[in-house]
C-alpha positions as YAML, in Angstrom:
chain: A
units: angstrom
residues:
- id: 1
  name: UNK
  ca: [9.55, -24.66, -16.84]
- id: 2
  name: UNK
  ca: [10.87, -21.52, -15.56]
- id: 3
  name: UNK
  ca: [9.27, -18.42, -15.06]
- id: 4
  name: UNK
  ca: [9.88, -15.33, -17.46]
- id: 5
  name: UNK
  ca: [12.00, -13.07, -15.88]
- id: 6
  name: UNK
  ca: [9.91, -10.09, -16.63]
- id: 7
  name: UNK
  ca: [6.84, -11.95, -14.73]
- id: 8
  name: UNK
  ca: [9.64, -12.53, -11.64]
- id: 9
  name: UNK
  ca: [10.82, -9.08, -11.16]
- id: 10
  name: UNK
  ca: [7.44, -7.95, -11.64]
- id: 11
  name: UNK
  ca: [6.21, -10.56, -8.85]
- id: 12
  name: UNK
  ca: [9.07, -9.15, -6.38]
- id: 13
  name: UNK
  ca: [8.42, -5.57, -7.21]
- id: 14
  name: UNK
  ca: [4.79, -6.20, -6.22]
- id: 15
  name: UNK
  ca: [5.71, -7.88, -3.36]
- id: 16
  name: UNK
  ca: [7.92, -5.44, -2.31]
- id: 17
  name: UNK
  ca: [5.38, -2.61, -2.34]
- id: 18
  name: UNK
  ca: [2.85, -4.83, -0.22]
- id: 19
  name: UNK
  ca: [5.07, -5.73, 2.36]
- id: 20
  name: UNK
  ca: [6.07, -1.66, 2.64]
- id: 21
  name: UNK
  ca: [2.56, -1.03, 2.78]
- id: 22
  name: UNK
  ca: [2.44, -3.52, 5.38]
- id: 23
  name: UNK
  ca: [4.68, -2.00, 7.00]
- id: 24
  name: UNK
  ca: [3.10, 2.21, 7.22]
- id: 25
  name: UNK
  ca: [-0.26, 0.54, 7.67]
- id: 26
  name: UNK
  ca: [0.97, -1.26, 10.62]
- id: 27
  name: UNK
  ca: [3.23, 1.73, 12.20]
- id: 28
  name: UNK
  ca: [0.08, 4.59, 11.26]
- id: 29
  name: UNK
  ca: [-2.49, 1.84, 13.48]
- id: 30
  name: UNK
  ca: [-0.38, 2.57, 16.40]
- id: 31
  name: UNK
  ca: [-0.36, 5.93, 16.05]
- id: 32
  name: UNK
  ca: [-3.67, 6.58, 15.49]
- id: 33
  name: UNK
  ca: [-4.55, 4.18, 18.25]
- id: 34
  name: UNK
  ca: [-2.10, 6.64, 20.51]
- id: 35
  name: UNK
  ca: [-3.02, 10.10, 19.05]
- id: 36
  name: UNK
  ca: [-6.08, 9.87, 16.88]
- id: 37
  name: UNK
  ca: [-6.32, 10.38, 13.47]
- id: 38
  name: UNK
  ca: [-6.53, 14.22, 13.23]
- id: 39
  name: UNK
  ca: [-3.67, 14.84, 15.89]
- id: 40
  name: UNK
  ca: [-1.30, 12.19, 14.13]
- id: 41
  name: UNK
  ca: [1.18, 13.42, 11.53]
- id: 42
  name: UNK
  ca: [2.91, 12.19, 8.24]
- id: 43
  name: UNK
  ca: [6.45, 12.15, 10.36]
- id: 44
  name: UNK
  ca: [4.91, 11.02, 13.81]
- id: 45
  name: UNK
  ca: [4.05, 7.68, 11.57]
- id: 46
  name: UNK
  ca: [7.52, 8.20, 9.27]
- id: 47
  name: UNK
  ca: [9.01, 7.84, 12.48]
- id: 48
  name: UNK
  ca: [7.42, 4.83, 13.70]
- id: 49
  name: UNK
  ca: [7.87, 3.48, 10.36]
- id: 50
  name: UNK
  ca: [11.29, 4.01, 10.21]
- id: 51
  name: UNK
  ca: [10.69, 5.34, 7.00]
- id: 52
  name: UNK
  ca: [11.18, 8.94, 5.66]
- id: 53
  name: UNK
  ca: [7.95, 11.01, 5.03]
- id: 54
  name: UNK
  ca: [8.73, 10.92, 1.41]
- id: 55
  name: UNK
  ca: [9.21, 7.10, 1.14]
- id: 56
  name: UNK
  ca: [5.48, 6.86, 2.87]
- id: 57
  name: UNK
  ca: [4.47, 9.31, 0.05]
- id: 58
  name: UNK
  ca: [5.53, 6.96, -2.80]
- id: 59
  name: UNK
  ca: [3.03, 4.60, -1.03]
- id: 60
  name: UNK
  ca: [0.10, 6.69, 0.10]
- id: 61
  name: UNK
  ca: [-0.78, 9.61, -1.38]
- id: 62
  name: UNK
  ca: [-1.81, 11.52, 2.10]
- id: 63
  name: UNK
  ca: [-3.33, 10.22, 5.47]
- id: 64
  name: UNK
  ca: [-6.43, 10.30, 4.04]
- id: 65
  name: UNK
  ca: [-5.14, 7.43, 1.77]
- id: 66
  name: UNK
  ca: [-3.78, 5.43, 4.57]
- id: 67
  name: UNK
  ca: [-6.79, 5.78, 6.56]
- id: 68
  name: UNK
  ca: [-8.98, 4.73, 3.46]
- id: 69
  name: UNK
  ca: [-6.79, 1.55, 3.42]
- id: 70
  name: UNK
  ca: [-6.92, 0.82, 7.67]
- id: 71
  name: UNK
  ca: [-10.93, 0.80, 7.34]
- id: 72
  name: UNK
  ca: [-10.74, -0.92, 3.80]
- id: 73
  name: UNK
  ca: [-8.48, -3.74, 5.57]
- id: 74
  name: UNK
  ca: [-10.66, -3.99, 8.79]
- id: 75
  name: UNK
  ca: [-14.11, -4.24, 6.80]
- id: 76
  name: UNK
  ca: [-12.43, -6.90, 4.44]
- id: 77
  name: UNK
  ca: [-11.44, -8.85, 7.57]
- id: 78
  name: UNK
  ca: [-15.42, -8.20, 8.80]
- id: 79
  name: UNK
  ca: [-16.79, -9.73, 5.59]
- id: 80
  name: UNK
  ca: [-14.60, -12.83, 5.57]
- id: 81
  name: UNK
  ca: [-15.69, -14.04, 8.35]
- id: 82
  name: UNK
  ca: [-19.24, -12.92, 7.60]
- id: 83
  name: UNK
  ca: [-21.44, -16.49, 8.32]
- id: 84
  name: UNK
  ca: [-24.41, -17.68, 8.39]
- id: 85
  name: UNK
  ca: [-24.29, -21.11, 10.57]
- id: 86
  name: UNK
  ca: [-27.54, -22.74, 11.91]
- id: 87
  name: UNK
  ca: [-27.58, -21.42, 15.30]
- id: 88
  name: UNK
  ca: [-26.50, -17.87, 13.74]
- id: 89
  name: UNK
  ca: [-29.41, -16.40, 16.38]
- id: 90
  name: UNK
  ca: [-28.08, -17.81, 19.27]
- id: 91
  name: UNK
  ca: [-24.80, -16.74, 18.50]
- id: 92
  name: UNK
  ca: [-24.14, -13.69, 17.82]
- id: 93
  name: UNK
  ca: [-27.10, -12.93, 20.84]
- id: 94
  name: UNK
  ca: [-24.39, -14.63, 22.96]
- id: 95
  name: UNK
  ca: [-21.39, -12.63, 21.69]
- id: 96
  name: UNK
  ca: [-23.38, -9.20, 21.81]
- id: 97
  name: UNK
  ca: [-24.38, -9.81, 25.67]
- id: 98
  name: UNK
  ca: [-20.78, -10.69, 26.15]
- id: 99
  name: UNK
  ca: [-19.41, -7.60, 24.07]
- id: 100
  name: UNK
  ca: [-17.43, -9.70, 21.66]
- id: 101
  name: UNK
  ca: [-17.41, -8.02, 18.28]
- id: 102
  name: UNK
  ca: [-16.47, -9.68, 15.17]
- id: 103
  name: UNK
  ca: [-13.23, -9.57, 14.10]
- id: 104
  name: UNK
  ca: [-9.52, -11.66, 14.70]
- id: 105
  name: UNK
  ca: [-8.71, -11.89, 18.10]
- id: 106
  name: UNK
  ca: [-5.41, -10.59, 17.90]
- id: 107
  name: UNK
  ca: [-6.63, -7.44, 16.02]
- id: 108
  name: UNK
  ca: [-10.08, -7.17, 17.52]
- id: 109
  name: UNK
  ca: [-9.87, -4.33, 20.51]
- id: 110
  name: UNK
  ca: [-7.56, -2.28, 17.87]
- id: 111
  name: UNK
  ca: [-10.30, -2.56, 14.96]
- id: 112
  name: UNK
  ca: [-13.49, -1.67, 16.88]
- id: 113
  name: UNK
  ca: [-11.09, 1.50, 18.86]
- id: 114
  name: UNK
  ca: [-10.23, 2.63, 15.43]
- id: 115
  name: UNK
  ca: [-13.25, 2.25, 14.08]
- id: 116
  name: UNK
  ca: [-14.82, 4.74, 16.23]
- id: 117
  name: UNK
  ca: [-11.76, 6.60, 15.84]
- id: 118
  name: UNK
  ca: [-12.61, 7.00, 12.09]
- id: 119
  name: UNK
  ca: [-16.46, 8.00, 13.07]
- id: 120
  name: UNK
  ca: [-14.87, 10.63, 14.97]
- id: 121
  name: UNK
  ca: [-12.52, 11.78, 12.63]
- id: 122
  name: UNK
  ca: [-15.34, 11.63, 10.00]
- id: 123
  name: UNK
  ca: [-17.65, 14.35, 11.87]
- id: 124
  name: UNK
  ca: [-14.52, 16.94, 11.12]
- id: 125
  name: UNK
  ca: [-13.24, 15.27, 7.43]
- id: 126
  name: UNK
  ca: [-15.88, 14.66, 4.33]
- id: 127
  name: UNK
  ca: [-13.30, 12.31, 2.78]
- id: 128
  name: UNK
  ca: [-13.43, 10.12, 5.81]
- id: 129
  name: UNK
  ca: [-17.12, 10.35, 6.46]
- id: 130
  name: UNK
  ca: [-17.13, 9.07, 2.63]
- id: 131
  name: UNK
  ca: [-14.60, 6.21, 3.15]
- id: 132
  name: UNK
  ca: [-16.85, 5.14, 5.86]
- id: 133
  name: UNK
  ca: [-20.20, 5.47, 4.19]
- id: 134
  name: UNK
  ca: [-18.51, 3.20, 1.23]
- id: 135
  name: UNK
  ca: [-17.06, 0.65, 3.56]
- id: 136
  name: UNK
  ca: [-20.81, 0.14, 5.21]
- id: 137
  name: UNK
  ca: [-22.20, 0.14, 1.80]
- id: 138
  name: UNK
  ca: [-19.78, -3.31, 1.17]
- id: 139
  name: UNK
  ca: [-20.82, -4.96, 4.30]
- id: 140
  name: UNK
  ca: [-24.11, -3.79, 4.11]
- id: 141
  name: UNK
  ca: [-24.19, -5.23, 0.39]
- id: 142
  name: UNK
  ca: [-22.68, -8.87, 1.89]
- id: 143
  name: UNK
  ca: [-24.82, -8.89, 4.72]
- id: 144
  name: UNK
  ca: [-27.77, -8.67, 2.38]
- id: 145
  name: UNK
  ca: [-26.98, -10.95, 0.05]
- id: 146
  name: UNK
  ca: [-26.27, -13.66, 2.96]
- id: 147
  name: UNK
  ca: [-29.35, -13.05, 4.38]
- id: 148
  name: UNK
  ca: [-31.30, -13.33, 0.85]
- id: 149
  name: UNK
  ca: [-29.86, -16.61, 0.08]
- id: 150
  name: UNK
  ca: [-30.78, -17.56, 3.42]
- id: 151
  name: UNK
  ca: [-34.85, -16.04, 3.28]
- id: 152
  name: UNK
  ca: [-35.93, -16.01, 0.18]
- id: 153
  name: UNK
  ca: [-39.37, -15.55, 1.79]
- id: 154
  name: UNK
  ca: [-37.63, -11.73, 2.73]
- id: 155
  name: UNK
  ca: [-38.95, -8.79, 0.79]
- id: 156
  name: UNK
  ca: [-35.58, -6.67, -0.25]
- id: 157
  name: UNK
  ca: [-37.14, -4.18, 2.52]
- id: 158
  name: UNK
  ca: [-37.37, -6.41, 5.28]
- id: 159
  name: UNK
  ca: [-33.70, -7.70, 4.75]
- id: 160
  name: UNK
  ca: [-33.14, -4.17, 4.76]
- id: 161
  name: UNK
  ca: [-34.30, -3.24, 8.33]
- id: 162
  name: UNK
  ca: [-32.90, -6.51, 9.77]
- id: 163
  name: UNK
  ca: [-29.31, -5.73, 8.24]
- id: 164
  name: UNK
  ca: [-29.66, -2.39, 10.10]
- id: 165
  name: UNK
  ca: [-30.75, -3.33, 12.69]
- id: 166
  name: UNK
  ca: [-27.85, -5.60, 13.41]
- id: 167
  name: UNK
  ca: [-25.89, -3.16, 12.54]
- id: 168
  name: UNK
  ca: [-27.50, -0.51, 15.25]
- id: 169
  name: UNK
  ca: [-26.99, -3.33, 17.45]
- id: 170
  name: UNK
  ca: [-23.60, -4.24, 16.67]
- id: 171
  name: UNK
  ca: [-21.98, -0.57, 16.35]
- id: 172
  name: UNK
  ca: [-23.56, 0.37, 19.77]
- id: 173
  name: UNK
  ca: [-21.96, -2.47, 21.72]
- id: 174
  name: UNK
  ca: [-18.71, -1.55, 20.32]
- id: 175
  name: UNK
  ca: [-19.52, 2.24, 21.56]
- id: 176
  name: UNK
  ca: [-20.71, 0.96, 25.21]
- id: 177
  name: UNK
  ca: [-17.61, -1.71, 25.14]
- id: 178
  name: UNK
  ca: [-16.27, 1.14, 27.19]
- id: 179
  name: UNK
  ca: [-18.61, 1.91, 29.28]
- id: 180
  name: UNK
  ca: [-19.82, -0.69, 32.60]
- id: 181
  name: UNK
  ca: [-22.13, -2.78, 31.74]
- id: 182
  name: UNK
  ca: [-25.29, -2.53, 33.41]
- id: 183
  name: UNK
  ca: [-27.22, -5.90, 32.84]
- id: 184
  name: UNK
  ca: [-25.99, -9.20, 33.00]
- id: 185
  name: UNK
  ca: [-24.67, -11.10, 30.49]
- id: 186
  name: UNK
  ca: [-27.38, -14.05, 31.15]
- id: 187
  name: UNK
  ca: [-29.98, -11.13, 31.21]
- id: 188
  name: UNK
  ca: [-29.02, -9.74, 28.03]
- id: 189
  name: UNK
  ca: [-28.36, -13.14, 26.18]
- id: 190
  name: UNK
  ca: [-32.08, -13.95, 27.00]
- id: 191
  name: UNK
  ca: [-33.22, -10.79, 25.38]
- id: 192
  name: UNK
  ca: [-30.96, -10.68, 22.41]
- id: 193
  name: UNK
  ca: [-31.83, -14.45, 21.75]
- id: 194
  name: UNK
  ca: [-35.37, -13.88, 21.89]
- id: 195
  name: UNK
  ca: [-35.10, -10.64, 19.57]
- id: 196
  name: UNK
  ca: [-32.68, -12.26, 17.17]
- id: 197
  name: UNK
  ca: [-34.76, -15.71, 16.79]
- id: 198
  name: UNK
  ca: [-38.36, -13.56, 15.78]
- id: 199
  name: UNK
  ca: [-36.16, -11.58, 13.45]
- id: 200
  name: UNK
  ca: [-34.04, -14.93, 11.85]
- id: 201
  name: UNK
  ca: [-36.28, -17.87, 12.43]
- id: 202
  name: UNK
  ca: [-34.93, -21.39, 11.21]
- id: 203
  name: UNK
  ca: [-34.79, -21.58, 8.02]
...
């Protein structure tokens, strides 16, 4: 049976407009990696691009908008991989004394630079302190839920703290992942793991 051909050149439009968003989303990272968010321009990422600024415009309404969709991709990626496994403790106390941050590999140094580019950028913008607060409120809302299927012994409250208390842990490392670190990694395994274990005991 073939397709309609309404439902094809719909499909190939759609396609079309994903793979150019693709392609300004990809071009605005490296700019923003290289110049920030409030120093990089519409044309600085046109150029990169190798699109006109009014081409990008038919895409994104501003920079705001492509911003919104950086942080929207990054947090996605963050919740996908968003697990629970047995030894959940032991692990991420291992990948926090070791500085390793979720995320793909390929992408990883990238996400965690730009997301503190976009706390930055946030102290200066309210729309970007509000994409922010709404892309915490979606991990913090999968994080929880996780966690509740996991303890159902856990008041709401109590998965509350632990979620942010991850999260304190989590967004610091990626601040100090520029910084020396001070401890040793064995040091700091042994105190994460012993933390992390009172807080998420066996289930």
């Amino acid at each position: 049976m073939t397709s309609h051909p309404a439902a094809a050149m719909a499909d190939k439009k759609a396609s079309k407009i994903h793979a150019r968003r693709d392609q300004i989303v990809a071009a605005a990272r490296q700019c923003f990696r290289q110049s920030g968010f409030h120093a990089a321009g519409m044309a600085e990422i046109a150029r990169r691009s190798q699109l006109s600024v009014g081409q990008i415009y038919r895409y994104f309404v501003n920079k705001d908008a492509i911003i919104e969709e950086i942080v929207r991709r990054i947090v996605n990626n963050r919740i996908q991989i968003l697990t629970l496994a047995d030894d959940h403790a032991a692990q991420m106390a291992h990948e926090l004394a070791l500085r390793i941050l979720a995320g793909d590999e390929a992408t990883r140094e990238d996400d965690r630079a730009l997301m503190l580019e976009a706390s930055a950028e946030a102290t200066r913008n309210p729309k970007v302190a509000h994409i922010l607060q709404e892309a915490d409120a979606r991990l913090f809302h999968q994080a929880s839920a996780m966690l509740r299927q996991r303890y159902p012994q856990l008041s709401a409250e109590q998965i509350a703290a632990r979620v942010e208390l991850v999260a304190v842990l989590s967004e610091g490392t990626a601040f100090r992942a520029f910084t020396a670190q001070q401890a040793s990694p064995e040091a700091l395994n042994q105190l994460y793991r012993h933390l992390l274990q009172q807080l998420f005991p066996p289930a």
